[in-house]
PDB file of C-alpha atoms in Angstrom:
ATOM      1  CA  MET A  88       1.645 -15.474  -1.972  1.00  0.00           C
ATOM      2  CA  THR A  89       2.618 -13.316   2.061  1.00  0.00           C
ATOM      3  CA  ARG A  90       4.784 -11.200  -0.685  1.00  0.00           C
ATOM      4  CA  GLN A  91       2.706 -10.946  -2.981  1.00  0.00           C
ATOM      5  CA  ILE A  92      -0.168  -9.543  -0.851  1.00  0.00           C
ATOM      6  CA  HIS A  93       2.079  -7.316   0.887  1.00  0.00           C
ATOM      7  CA  ASP A  94       3.569  -6.014  -2.504  1.00  0.00           C
ATOM      8  CA  GLN A  95       0.245  -5.142  -3.906  1.00  0.00           C
ATOM      9  CA  PHE A  96      -0.902  -3.849  -0.511  1.00  0.00           C
ATOM     10  CA  ALA A  97       1.984  -1.236   0.514  1.00  0.00           C
ATOM     11  CA  LYS A  98       1.656   0.338  -3.086  1.00  0.00           C
ATOM     12  CA  GLU A  99      -2.322   0.942  -3.965  1.00  0.00           C
ATOM     13  CA  TYR A 100      -1.021   1.806   0.652  1.00  0.00           C
ATOM     14  CA  LEU A 101       1.478   5.288  -1.094  1.00  0.00           C
ATOM     15  CA  GLU A 102      -0.520   5.303  -3.812  1.00  0.00           C
ATOM     16  CA  GLU A 103      -3.146   6.605  -2.032  1.00  0.00           C
ATOM     17  CA  LEU A 104      -0.978   8.686  -0.149  1.00  0.00           C
ATOM     18  CA  LEU A 105       0.795  10.374  -2.698  1.00  0.00           C
ATOM     19  CA  ALA A 106      -1.416  10.382  -5.184  1.00  0.00           C
ATOM     20  CA  PRO A 107      -2.246  14.675  -4.040  1.00  0.00           C
ATOM     21  CA  LEU A 108       0.737  14.856  -4.385  1.00  0.00           C
ATOM     22  CA  GLY A 109       2.374  14.948  -8.651  1.00  0.00           C
ATOM     23  CA  THR A 110       1.556  11.688 -10.755  1.00  0.00           C
ATOM     24  CA  ILE A 111       2.743   7.859  -9.452  1.00  0.00           C
ATOM     25  CA  ARG A 112       3.609   5.747 -12.678  1.00  0.00           C
ATOM     26  CA  LYS A 113       2.961   2.367 -11.604  1.00  0.00           C
ATOM     27  CA  SER A 114       3.427  -0.938 -13.114  1.00  0.00           C
ATOM     28  CA  LYS A 115       6.085   0.279 -15.133  1.00  0.00           C
ATOM     29  CA  LYS A 116       9.374  -1.831 -15.867  1.00  0.00           C
ATOM     30  CA  VAL A 117      12.340  -1.197 -16.830  1.00  0.00           C
ATOM     31  CA  LYS A 118      14.485  -2.841 -19.480  1.00  0.00           C
ATOM     32  CA  SER A 119      17.546  -3.831 -18.682  1.00  0.00           C
ATOM     33  CA  GLU A 120      15.692  -7.048 -17.537  1.00  0.00           C
ATOM     34  CA  VAL A 121      11.710  -7.817 -16.416  1.00  0.00           C
ATOM     35  CA  GLN A 122      11.819  -5.375 -13.338  1.00  0.00           C
ATOM     36  CA  GLU A 123       9.228  -4.050 -12.151  1.00  0.00           C
ATOM     37  CA  ILE A 124       9.216  -0.588  -9.791  1.00  0.00           C
ATOM     38  CA  ASP A 125       7.138  -0.496  -7.002  1.00  0.00           C
ATOM     39  CA  VAL A 126       6.312   3.123  -6.850  1.00  0.00           C
ATOM     40  CA  TRP A 127       7.553   6.258  -9.059  1.00  0.00           C
ATOM     41  CA  PHE A 128       6.287   9.070  -8.075  1.00  0.00           C
ATOM     42  CA  GLU A 129       6.969  12.712  -9.205  1.00  0.00           C
ATOM     43  CA  PRO A 130       5.717  15.398  -7.494  1.00  0.00           C
ATOM     44  CA  ALA A 131       3.498  18.723  -8.369  1.00  0.00           C
ATOM     45  CA  SER A 132       5.014  22.233  -8.589  1.00  0.00           C
ATOM     46  CA  SER A 133       1.238  22.896  -7.174  1.00  0.00           C
ATOM     47  CA  PRO A 134       2.971  24.492  -3.619  1.00  0.00           C
ATOM     48  CA  SER A 135      -0.599  22.656  -1.628  1.00  0.00           C
ATOM     49  CA  ARG A 136       1.938  19.774  -1.438  1.00  0.00           C
ATOM     50  CA  ASN A 137       3.494  21.482   1.445  1.00  0.00           C
ATOM     51  CA  LYS A 138       0.649  21.497   3.085  1.00  0.00           C
ATOM     52  CA  LEU A 139      -0.910  17.296   3.184  1.00  0.00           C
ATOM     53  CA  PRO A 140      -0.258  16.450   7.103  1.00  0.00           C
ATOM     54  CA  LEU A 141       2.509  13.252   5.534  1.00  0.00           C
ATOM     55  CA  GLY A 142       5.499  14.433   7.564  1.00  0.00           C
ATOM     56  CA  LEU A 143       8.159  12.417   6.846  1.00  0.00           C
ATOM     57  CA  LEU A 144       7.287  10.497   3.889  1.00  0.00           C
ATOM     58  CA  GLY A 145       6.314  13.881   2.344  1.00  0.00           C
ATOM     59  CA  LYS A 146       9.609  14.964   3.712  1.00  0.00           C
ATOM     60  CA  MET A 147      10.875  12.011   0.838  1.00  0.00           C
ATOM     61  CA  ALA A 148       8.833  12.923  -2.172  1.00  0.00           C
ATOM     62  CA  ALA A 149       9.502  16.292  -2.253  1.00  0.00           C
ATOM     63  CA  THR A 150      11.523  15.232  -5.293  1.00  0.00           C
ATOM     64  CA  SER A 151      11.742  12.276  -8.148  1.00  0.00           C
ATOM     65  CA  CYS A 152      12.086   9.003  -6.208  1.00  0.00           C
ATOM     66  CA  LEU A 153      11.736   5.689  -5.897  1.00  0.00           C
ATOM     67  CA  PHE A 154       9.919   3.648  -3.282  1.00  0.00           C
ATOM     68  CA  GLU A 155      10.809   0.577  -2.526  1.00  0.00           C
ATOM     69  CA  PRO A 156       9.063  -1.017   0.770  1.00  0.00           C
ATOM     70  CA  PHE A 157       9.553  -5.221   1.894  1.00  0.00           C
ATOM     71  CA  ARG A 158       7.608  -6.055   3.668  1.00  0.00           C
ATOM     72  CA  ASN A 159      10.993  -8.463   5.565  1.00  0.00           C
ATOM     73  CA  SER A 160      14.014  -7.127   6.094  1.00  0.00           C
ATOM     74  CA  PRO A 161      16.155  -7.249   2.142  1.00  0.00           C
ATOM     75  CA  SER A 162      19.459  -9.359   1.418  1.00  0.00           C
ATOM     76  CA  GLU A 163      22.523  -7.761   1.002  1.00  0.00           C
ATOM     77  CA  ILE A 164      20.669  -8.257  -3.534  1.00  0.00           C
ATOM     78  CA  GLU A 165      17.660  -7.553  -3.334  1.00  0.00           C
ATOM     79  CA  ILE A 166      19.089  -4.528  -2.419  1.00  0.00           C
ATOM     80  CA  ARG A 167      21.666  -4.546  -4.356  1.00  0.00           C
ATOM     81  CA  SER A 168      18.382  -5.061  -7.363  1.00  0.00           C
ATOM     82  CA  CYS A 169      16.569  -2.501  -6.040  1.00  0.00           C
ATOM     83  CA  ILE A 170      19.727  -0.048  -6.922  1.00  0.00           C
ATOM     84  CA  SER A 171      20.230  -1.896 -10.624  1.00  0.00           C
ATOM     85  CA  LYS A 172      16.639  -0.757 -11.393  1.00  0.00           C
ATOM     86  CA  LEU A 173      17.423   2.376 -10.368  1.00  0.00           C
ATOM     87  CA  TYR A 174      20.293   2.994 -12.756  1.00  0.00           C
ATOM     88  CA  ALA A 175      18.521   1.511 -15.074  1.00  0.00           C
ATOM     89  CA  VAL A 176      15.829   4.132 -14.862  1.00  0.00           C
ATOM     90  CA  HIS A 177      18.569   6.836 -14.712  1.00  0.00           C
ATOM     91  CA  ASN A 178      19.728   5.687 -18.258  1.00  0.00           C
ATOM     92  CA  ASP A 179      16.727   5.549 -19.267  1.00  0.00           C
ATOM     93  CA  LEU A 180      16.083   8.955 -18.131  1.00  0.00           C
ATOM     94  CA  LEU A 181      19.039  10.255 -19.763  1.00  0.00           C
ATOM     95  CA  ARG A 182      18.833   8.584 -23.076  1.00  0.00           C
ATOM     96  CA  LYS A 183      14.843   9.947 -23.648  1.00  0.00           C
ATOM     97  CA  ALA A 184      16.456  13.248 -22.760  1.00  0.00           C
ATOM     98  CA  LYS A 185      19.587  12.913 -25.554  1.00  0.00           C
ATOM     99  CA  ARG A 186      17.168  11.774 -28.700  1.00  0.00           C
ATOM    100  CA  SER A 187      15.002  15.278 -27.429  1.00  0.00           C
ATOM    101  CA  ASN A 188      17.912  17.287 -27.132  1.00  0.00           C
ATOM    102  CA  LYS A 189      17.167  17.700 -23.767  1.00  0.00           C
ATOM    103  CA  ALA A 190      19.797  18.402 -20.439  1.00  0.00           C
ATOM    104  CA  LEU A 191      19.116  16.557 -17.940  1.00  0.00           C
ATOM    105  CA  THR A 192      21.512  17.324 -14.190  1.00  0.00           C
ATOM    106  CA  ALA A 193      21.942  14.410 -11.641  1.00  0.00           C
ATOM    107  CA  ALA A 194      19.367  16.673  -9.364  1.00  0.00           C
ATOM    108  CA  GLU A 195      16.531  15.243 -12.176  1.00  0.00           C
ATOM    109  CA  LEU A 196      17.168  11.695 -11.731  1.00  0.00           C
ATOM    110  CA  PRO A 197      14.733   9.691  -9.318  1.00  0.00           C
ATOM    111  CA  VAL A 198      16.138   8.692  -6.025  1.00  0.00           C
ATOM    112  CA  LEU A 199      16.325   5.080  -4.673  1.00  0.00           C
ATOM    113  CA  TRP A 200      14.185   5.196  -1.046  1.00  0.00           C
ATOM    114  CA  ILE A 201      14.672   1.438   0.206  1.00  0.00           C
ATOM    115  CA  LEU A 202      11.574   0.637   2.726  1.00  0.00           C
ATOM    116  CA  THR A 203      12.145  -2.192   4.693  1.00  0.00           C
ATOM    117  CA  PRO A 204      11.179  -2.708   8.689  1.00  0.00           C
ATOM    118  CA  THR A 205      14.399  -3.215  10.290  1.00  0.00           C
ATOM    119  CA  PHE A 206      18.202  -2.741   9.824  1.00  0.00           C
ATOM    120  CA  SER A 207      21.035  -4.178  10.575  1.00  0.00           C
ATOM    121  CA  ALA A 208      24.612  -3.521  11.890  1.00  0.00           C
ATOM    122  CA  ARG A 209      25.886  -5.596   9.929  1.00  0.00           C
ATOM    123  CA  MET A 210      24.206  -4.284   6.511  1.00  0.00           C
ATOM    124  CA  ILE A 211      25.098  -0.915   7.852  1.00  0.00           C
ATOM    125  CA  GLN A 212      28.060  -1.225   7.564  1.00  0.00           C
ATOM    126  CA  GLY A 213      28.401  -3.376   4.622  1.00  0.00           C
ATOM    127  CA  PHE A 214      26.894  -1.038   2.716  1.00  0.00           C
ATOM    128  CA  ARG A 215      28.039   2.242   4.467  1.00  0.00           C
ATOM    129  CA  ALA A 216      25.290   3.840   4.937  1.00  0.00           C
ATOM    130  CA  ASP A 217      25.324   6.714   7.255  1.00  0.00           C
ATOM    131  CA  SER A 218      21.947   8.751   9.839  1.00  0.00           C
ATOM    132  CA  ASP A 219      21.648  12.383   9.028  1.00  0.00           C
ATOM    133  CA  GLU A 220      19.591  13.486  12.210  1.00  0.00           C
ATOM    134  CA  SER A 221      20.370  16.984  12.057  1.00  0.00           C
ATOM    135  CA  ASN A 222      18.279  17.184   8.860  1.00  0.00           C
ATOM    136  CA  TRP A 223      16.222  13.978   9.096  1.00  0.00           C
ATOM    137  CA  LEU A 224      15.611  11.396  11.465  1.00  0.00           C
ATOM    138  CA  LYS A 225      16.621   8.292  12.754  1.00  0.00           C
ATOM    139  CA  GLY A 226      16.495   5.341  11.101  1.00  0.00           C
ATOM    140  CA  VAL A 227      16.878   7.466   8.152  1.00  0.00           C
ATOM    141  CA  TYR A 228      20.874   5.429   6.373  1.00  0.00           C
ATOM    142  CA  PHE A 229      21.893   7.270   3.058  1.00  0.00           C
ATOM    143  CA  LEU A 230      23.841   5.550   1.189  1.00  0.00           C
ATOM    144  CA  ALA A 231      27.965   7.744  -1.158  1.00  0.00           C
ATOM    145  CA  ASP A 232      25.901  10.507  -1.638  1.00  0.00           C
ATOM    146  CA  PHE A 233      26.143  10.145  -6.100  1.00  0.00           C
ATOM    147  CA  LEU A 234      24.332   6.703  -5.522  1.00  0.00           C
ATOM    148  CA  LYS A 235      21.210   8.244  -4.213  1.00  0.00           C
ATOM    149  CA  THR A 236      19.727   5.405  -2.078  1.00  0.00           C
ATOM    150  CA  ALA A 237      18.159   6.497   1.162  1.00  0.00           C
ATOM    151  CA  ILE A 238      17.070   3.546   3.902  1.00  0.00           C
ATOM    152  CA  VAL A 239      14.536   3.733   6.307  1.00  0.00           C
ATOM    153  CA  ALA A 240      15.023   2.024   9.211  1.00  0.00           C
ATOM    154  CA  ILE A 241      10.638   1.166  10.079  1.00  0.00           C
ATOM    155  CA  HIS A 242      11.400   0.392  13.238  1.00  0.00           C
ATOM    156  CA  GLN A 243      14.176   3.079  14.704  1.00  0.00           C
ATOM    157  CA  LEU A 244      12.156   5.718  13.789  1.00  0.00           C
ATOM    158  CA  PRO A 245      10.514   7.864  16.437  1.00  0.00           C
ATOM    159  CA  VAL A 246       7.302   6.752  16.752  1.00  0.00           C
ATOM    160  CA  ASN A 247       5.394  10.489  16.305  1.00  0.00           C
ATOM    161  CA  GLU A 248       3.063  12.025  13.692  1.00  0.00           C
ATOM    162  CA  ASP A 249       5.412  13.230  11.394  1.00  0.00           C
ATOM    163  CA  THR A 250       6.075   9.006  11.161  1.00  0.00           C
ATOM    164  CA  LEU A 251       3.113   7.544  11.142  1.00  0.00           C
ATOM    165  CA  TRP A 252       2.872   6.797   7.631  1.00  0.00           C
ATOM    166  CA  LEU A 253       6.169   5.035   7.609  1.00  0.00           C
ATOM    167  CA  ARG A 254       4.941   2.780  10.468  1.00  0.00           C
ATOM    168  CA  VAL A 255       2.224   1.434   9.104  1.00  0.00           C
ATOM    169  CA  LEU A 256       5.092  -0.091   7.284  1.00  0.00           C
ATOM    170  CA  GLY A 257       6.571  -1.773   8.988  1.00  0.00           C
ATOM    171  CA  LYS A 258       6.170  -4.992  11.882  1.00  0.00           C
ATOM    172  CA  GLY A 259       5.022  -6.456  14.645  1.00  0.00           C
ATOM    173  CA  GLY A 260       4.801  -3.816  17.807  1.00  0.00           C
ATOM    174  CA  THR A 261       6.107  -1.115  15.680  1.00  0.00           C
ATOM    175  CA  GLN A 262       2.610  -1.972  12.735  1.00  0.00           C
ATOM    176  CA  LYS A 263       0.694  -3.059  15.654  1.00  0.00           C
ATOM    177  CA  ARG A 264       1.160   0.654  17.553  1.00  0.00           C
ATOM    178  CA  ALA A 265       1.289   2.786  13.689  1.00  0.00           C
ATOM    179  CA  VAL A 266      -2.828   0.806  12.723  1.00  0.00           C
ATOM    180  CA  GLU A 267      -4.190   1.634  15.623  1.00  0.00           C
ATOM    181  CA  GLU A 268      -2.700   5.303  15.546  1.00  0.00           C
ATOM    182  CA  LEU A 269      -4.467   5.823  12.055  1.00  0.00           C
ATOM    183  CA  VAL A 270      -7.723   4.745  13.328  1.00  0.00           C
ATOM    184  CA  GLU A 271      -7.395   7.169  16.166  1.00  0.00           C
ATOM    185  CA  LEU A 272      -6.605  10.011  13.912  1.00  0.00           C
ATOM    186  CA  PRO A 273      -9.970  12.909  13.792  1.00  0.00           C
ATOM    187  CA  GLN A 274     -12.023  12.171  10.796  1.00  0.00           C
ATOM    188  CA  PRO A 275     -11.683  15.618   8.997  1.00  0.00           C
ATOM    189  CA  ASN A 276      -7.974  13.714   7.809  1.00  0.00           C
ATOM    190  CA  PRO A 277      -7.495  13.098   3.836  1.00  0.00           C
ATOM    191  CA  PHE A 278      -6.149   9.674   4.501  1.00  0.00           C
ATOM    192  CA  ARG A 279      -7.798   8.247   6.776  1.00  0.00           C
ATOM    193  CA  GLU A 280     -11.186   7.182   5.773  1.00  0.00           C
ATOM    194  CA  ASN A 281      -8.781   5.628   2.063  1.00  0.00           C
ATOM    195  CA  LEU A 282      -5.898   3.865   4.117  1.00  0.00           C
ATOM    196  CA  LEU A 283      -8.541   2.380   6.423  1.00  0.00           C
ATOM    197  CA  GLU A 284     -10.664   0.216   3.823  1.00  0.00           C
ATOM    198  CA  ILE A 285      -6.607  -0.386   2.337  1.00  0.00           C
ATOM    199  CA  LEU A 286      -5.443  -1.701   5.335  1.00  0.00           C
ATOM    200  CA  ALA A 287      -9.046  -3.821   6.433  1.00  0.00           C
ATOM    201  CA  ASN A 288      -9.079  -4.991   2.471  1.00  0.00           C
ATOM    202  CA  TRP A 289      -5.775  -6.685   3.079  1.00  0.00           C
ATOM    203  CA  ARG A 290      -6.424  -8.396   6.379  1.00  0.00           C
ATOM    204  CA  LYS A 291      -9.867 -10.023   4.718  1.00  0.00           C
ATOM    205  CA  ASN A 292      -7.350 -10.799   1.674  1.00  0.00           C
ATOM    206  CA  LEU A 293      -5.215 -12.717   4.201  1.00  0.00           C
ATOM    207  CA  GLU A 294      -8.629 -14.051   6.338  1.00  0.00           C
ATOM    208  CA  LEU A 295      -9.016 -15.962   3.361  1.00  0.00           C
ATOM    209  CA  ARG A 296      -6.133 -17.660   3.230  1.00  0.00           C
ATOM    210  CA  ASP A 297      -5.751 -20.904   4.403  1.00  0.00           C
ATOM    211  CA  ASN A 298      -3.313 -22.641   6.408  1.00  0.00           C
ATOM    212  CA  LEU A 299      -2.614 -19.007   8.004  1.00  0.00           C
ATOM    213  CA  SER A 300       1.336 -18.413   8.601  1.00  0.00           C
ATOM    214  CA  VAL A 301       2.653 -17.277  12.490  1.00  0.00           C
ATOM    215  CA  GLU A 302       3.471 -14.024  10.733  1.00  0.00           C
ATOM    216  CA  GLU A 303       0.405 -14.081   8.831  1.00  0.00           C
ATOM    217  CA  GLN A 304      -1.298 -14.102  12.259  1.00  0.00           C
ATOM    218  CA  GLU A 305       0.125 -11.331  13.845  1.00  0.00           C
ATOM    219  CA  VAL A 306      -0.415  -8.997  10.815  1.00  0.00           C
ATOM    220  CA  ILE A 307      -4.465 -10.149  10.778  1.00  0.00           C
ATOM    221  CA  MET A 308      -3.551  -9.245  14.720  1.00  0.00           C
ATOM    222  CA  ASN A 309      -2.048  -6.419  14.029  1.00  0.00           C
ATOM    223  CA  LEU A 310      -4.889  -4.649  11.486  1.00  0.00           C
ATOM    224  CA  SER A 311      -7.798  -5.714  13.127  1.00  0.00           C
ATOM    225  CA  PRO A 312      -8.539  -1.734  14.997  1.00  0.00           C
ATOM    226  CA  ALA A 313      -9.132  -1.034  10.737  1.00  0.00           C
ATOM    227  CA  TYR A 314     -10.918  -3.522  10.326  1.00  0.00           C
ATOM    228  CA  LEU A 315     -13.250  -3.361  12.764  1.00  0.00           C
ATOM    229  CA  LYS A 316     -13.349  -0.208  12.264  1.00  0.00           C
ATOM    230  CA  GLN A 317     -14.007   0.061   8.969  1.00  0.00           C
ATOM    231  CA  ARG A 318     -17.090  -2.866   9.353  1.00  0.00           C
ATOM    232  CA  LYS A 319     -18.733   0.323  11.623  1.00  0.00           C
ATOM    233  CA  ASP A 320     -18.620   2.670  10.022  1.00  0.00           C
ATOM    234  CA  TRP A 321     -20.244   0.625   6.336  1.00  0.00           C
ATOM    235  CA  LYS A 322     -22.384  -1.258   9.040  1.00  0.00           C
ATOM    236  CA  GLU A 323     -23.324   2.712  10.192  1.00  0.00           C
ATOM    237  CA  GLU A 324     -23.248   3.723   5.409  1.00  0.00           C
ATOM    238  CA  GLY A 325     -25.397   0.369   5.159  1.00  0.00           C
ATOM    239  CA  LYS A 326     -28.507   2.761   7.711  1.00  0.00           C
ATOM    240  CA  GLN A 327     -27.728   5.481   5.660  1.00  0.00           C
ATOM    241  CA  GLU A 328     -28.107   3.828   2.006  1.00  0.00           C
ATOM    242  CA  GLY A 329     -31.057   5.568   1.010  1.00  0.00           C
ATOM    243  CA  ARG A 330     -30.543   8.781   1.732  1.00  0.00           C
ATOM    244  CA  GLN A 331     -26.058   9.129   1.165  1.00  0.00           C
ATOM    245  CA  GLU A 332     -26.831   6.492  -2.451  1.00  0.00           C
ATOM    246  CA  GLY A 333     -25.003   8.968  -4.487  1.00  0.00           C
ATOM    247  CA  ARG A 334     -21.977  10.658  -4.013  1.00  0.00           C
ATOM    248  CA  GLN A 335     -21.727   9.650  -0.685  1.00  0.00           C
ATOM    249  CA  GLU A 336     -21.783   5.416  -2.189  1.00  0.00           C
ATOM    250  CA  GLY A 337     -19.517   6.238  -4.686  1.00  0.00           C
ATOM    251  CA  ARG A 338     -17.095   7.710  -3.174  1.00  0.00           C
ATOM    252  CA  GLN A 339     -16.811   4.771  -0.479  1.00  0.00           C
ATOM    253  CA  GLU A 340     -17.036   2.266  -3.105  1.00  0.00           C
ATOM    254  CA  GLY A 341     -14.936   4.040  -6.407  1.00  0.00           C
ATOM    255  CA  THR A 342     -16.910   3.063  -9.255  1.00  0.00           C
ATOM    256  CA  LEU A 343     -18.646   0.541 -10.625  1.00  0.00           C
ATOM    257  CA  GLU A 344     -15.203  -1.335 -11.930  1.00  0.00           C
ATOM    258  CA  GLU A 345     -13.225  -1.511  -9.572  1.00  0.00           C
ATOM    259  CA  ARG A 346     -15.660  -3.111  -7.854  1.00  0.00           C
ATOM    260  CA  TYR A 347     -16.227  -5.724 -10.007  1.00  0.00           C
ATOM    261  CA  SER A 348     -12.130  -6.213  -9.611  1.00  0.00           C
ATOM    262  CA  MET A 349     -12.664  -6.321  -5.835  1.00  0.00           C
ATOM    263  CA  ILE A 350     -14.819  -8.499  -5.265  1.00  0.00           C
ATOM    264  CA  ALA A 351     -13.024 -10.817  -8.319  1.00  0.00           C
ATOM    265  CA  SER A 352      -9.985 -10.481  -6.269  1.00  0.00           C
ATOM    266  CA  LEU A 353     -11.415 -11.905  -3.248  1.00  0.00           C
ATOM    267  CA  LEU A 354     -13.565 -14.559  -4.706  1.00  0.00           C
ATOM    268  CA  GLU A 355     -10.093 -15.652  -6.055  1.00  0.00           C
ATOM    269  CA  GLY A 356      -8.129 -15.781  -2.663  1.00  0.00           C
ATOM    270  CA  ARG A 357     -10.901 -17.583  -1.450  1.00  0.00           C
ATOM    271  CA  PHE A 358     -12.160 -20.142  -4.038  1.00  0.00           C
ATOM    272  CA  GLY A 359      -9.186 -20.270  -6.120  1.00  0.00           C
ATOM    273  CA  THR A 360      -9.086 -19.388  -9.976  1.00  0.00           C
ATOM    274  CA  LEU A 361     -12.653 -18.339 -11.280  1.00  0.00           C
ATOM    275  CA  ASP A 362     -14.832 -20.790 -13.364  1.00  0.00           C
ATOM    276  CA  SER A 363     -16.978 -19.267 -15.253  1.00  0.00           C
ATOM    277  CA  GLU A 364     -19.508 -20.394 -12.200  1.00  0.00           C
ATOM    278  CA  LEU A 365     -17.677 -18.381  -9.905  1.00  0.00           C
ATOM    279  CA  SER A 366     -17.213 -14.968 -12.346  1.00  0.00           C
ATOM    280  CA  ALA A 367     -20.610 -14.881 -13.447  1.00  0.00           C
ATOM    281  CA  LEU A 368     -21.921 -14.696  -9.837  1.00  0.00           C
ATOM    282  CA  VAL A 369     -18.565 -11.502  -9.524  1.00  0.00           C
ATOM    283  CA  GLU A 370     -21.126  -8.439 -11.156  1.00  0.00           C
ATOM    284  CA  ARG A 371     -24.777 -10.561  -8.543  1.00  0.00           C
ATOM    285  CA  ILE A 372     -22.964 -10.028  -5.403  1.00  0.00           C
ATOM    286  CA  ALA A 373     -21.808  -5.943  -7.468  1.00  0.00           C
ATOM    287  CA  GLN A 374     -25.259  -5.298  -7.824  1.00  0.00           C
ATOM    288  CA  LEU A 375     -25.866  -6.220  -4.021  1.00  0.00           C
ATOM    289  CA  PRO A 376     -27.877  -4.341  -1.997  1.00  0.00           C
ATOM    290  CA  ILE A 377     -24.525  -2.383  -0.087  1.00  0.00           C
ATOM    291  CA  SER A 378     -25.447  -3.392   3.836  1.00  0.00           C
ATOM    292  CA  GLU A 379     -25.661  -6.978   2.318  1.00  0.00           C
ATOM    293  CA  ARG A 380     -22.577  -6.866  -0.713  1.00  0.00           C
ATOM    294  CA  THR A 381     -20.862  -5.844   2.634  1.00  0.00           C
ATOM    295  CA  GLU A 382     -22.467  -9.062   4.894  1.00  0.00           C
ATOM    296  CA  LEU A 383     -21.952 -11.691   2.290  1.00  0.00           C
ATOM    297  CA  ILE A 384     -17.989 -10.505   1.737  1.00  0.00           C
ATOM    298  CA  LEU A 385     -17.568 -10.425   4.988  1.00  0.00           C
ATOM    299  CA  SER A 386     -19.051 -14.313   6.133  1.00  0.00           C
ATOM    300  CA  LEU A 387     -17.345 -14.701   2.778  1.00  0.00           C
ATOM    301  CA  ALA A 388     -14.477 -16.818   4.945  1.00  0.00           C
ATOM    302  CA  ASN A 389     -16.895 -19.205   6.361  1.00  0.00           C
ATOM    303  CA  LEU A 390     -18.801 -19.645   3.486  1.00  0.00           C
ATOM    304  CA  SER A 391     -17.980 -22.887   0.994  1.00  0.00           C
ATOM    305  CA  ARG A 392     -18.394 -22.787  -2.488  1.00  0.00           C
ATOM    306  CA  SER A 393     -22.525 -24.523  -2.757  1.00  0.00           C
ATOM    307  CA  SER A 394     -23.026 -22.650   0.898  1.00  0.00           C
ATOM    308  CA  LEU A 395     -22.244 -19.074  -1.277  1.00  0.00           C
ATOM    309  CA  LEU A 396     -24.183 -20.489  -4.313  1.00  0.00           C
ATOM    310  CA  GLU A 397     -27.389 -20.903  -2.129  1.00  0.00           C
ATOM    311  CA  ARG A 398     -26.736 -17.345  -0.607  1.00  0.00           C
ATOM    312  CA  LEU A 399     -26.850 -15.709  -3.680  1.00  0.00           C
ATOM    313  CA  ARG A 400     -29.392 -17.534  -5.135  1.00  0.00           C
ATOM    314  CA  ASP A 401     -31.812 -16.677  -2.069  1.00  0.00           C
ATOM    315  CA  ASN A 402     -31.248 -12.950  -3.217  1.00  0.00           C
TER     316      ASN A 402
END
């Protein structure tokens, strides 16, 4: 379950950062077997993408690529599985090009970026991975050129603005520091607001679970600065609801469909599979004023099914 929650967070997080740069192919399955690519990215041709402050992540996204983020350090089998997905994508693209009588060069085929919180010396040696610090940064390892695969050891990345977006995907102290840096970014930053919401939602989804593991408790602590900041922003937004309801609320919360989906996910995480009674509550919660809805969501972890039903009956 922890891996699934992290995978969903990592996909949303990377998609939020990369969407302004190009096209995200969501939930793309490869034909060789039932395998799903985490993030498949195609860069746009617009030169404005270079102005976005994404540092190392932006450099990685300069060409077509696949991202495979891991919550825990992957085994050699898991890395080989990622590489097999890359080659399945290559073969599929080459077949389509051939059917269309188009030439597709090796340079046009996607690169695979495996993002891991740690990467041991044994794994570096086993995969013959080499760093290229003159062109990249410490912590970025490349396999043989023809493999079109690189591994990013997040814990080895230098602590600076260029690596911030990747360090958020790390673990322990690496992640904690990165989240704190993200919270302190100035308001004009184009990613700050939406990423804080994604991080806060990840924390809430974990908090709704019973019998949290030590690792999950650590993640909750690491994400606390983002959660508290988002909660503060929600309260401030609630105070201004009367004046800012229209466009401002739509920007913060997304579409009504997205709001329903988020609420259903939170209820399912708290109470399990939604029956007809709980499903009927989704629309009722979504229609609450933002201040009441926010307060209810924040207190959901402490509400039983009966107390939730009673609370909504009172509204």
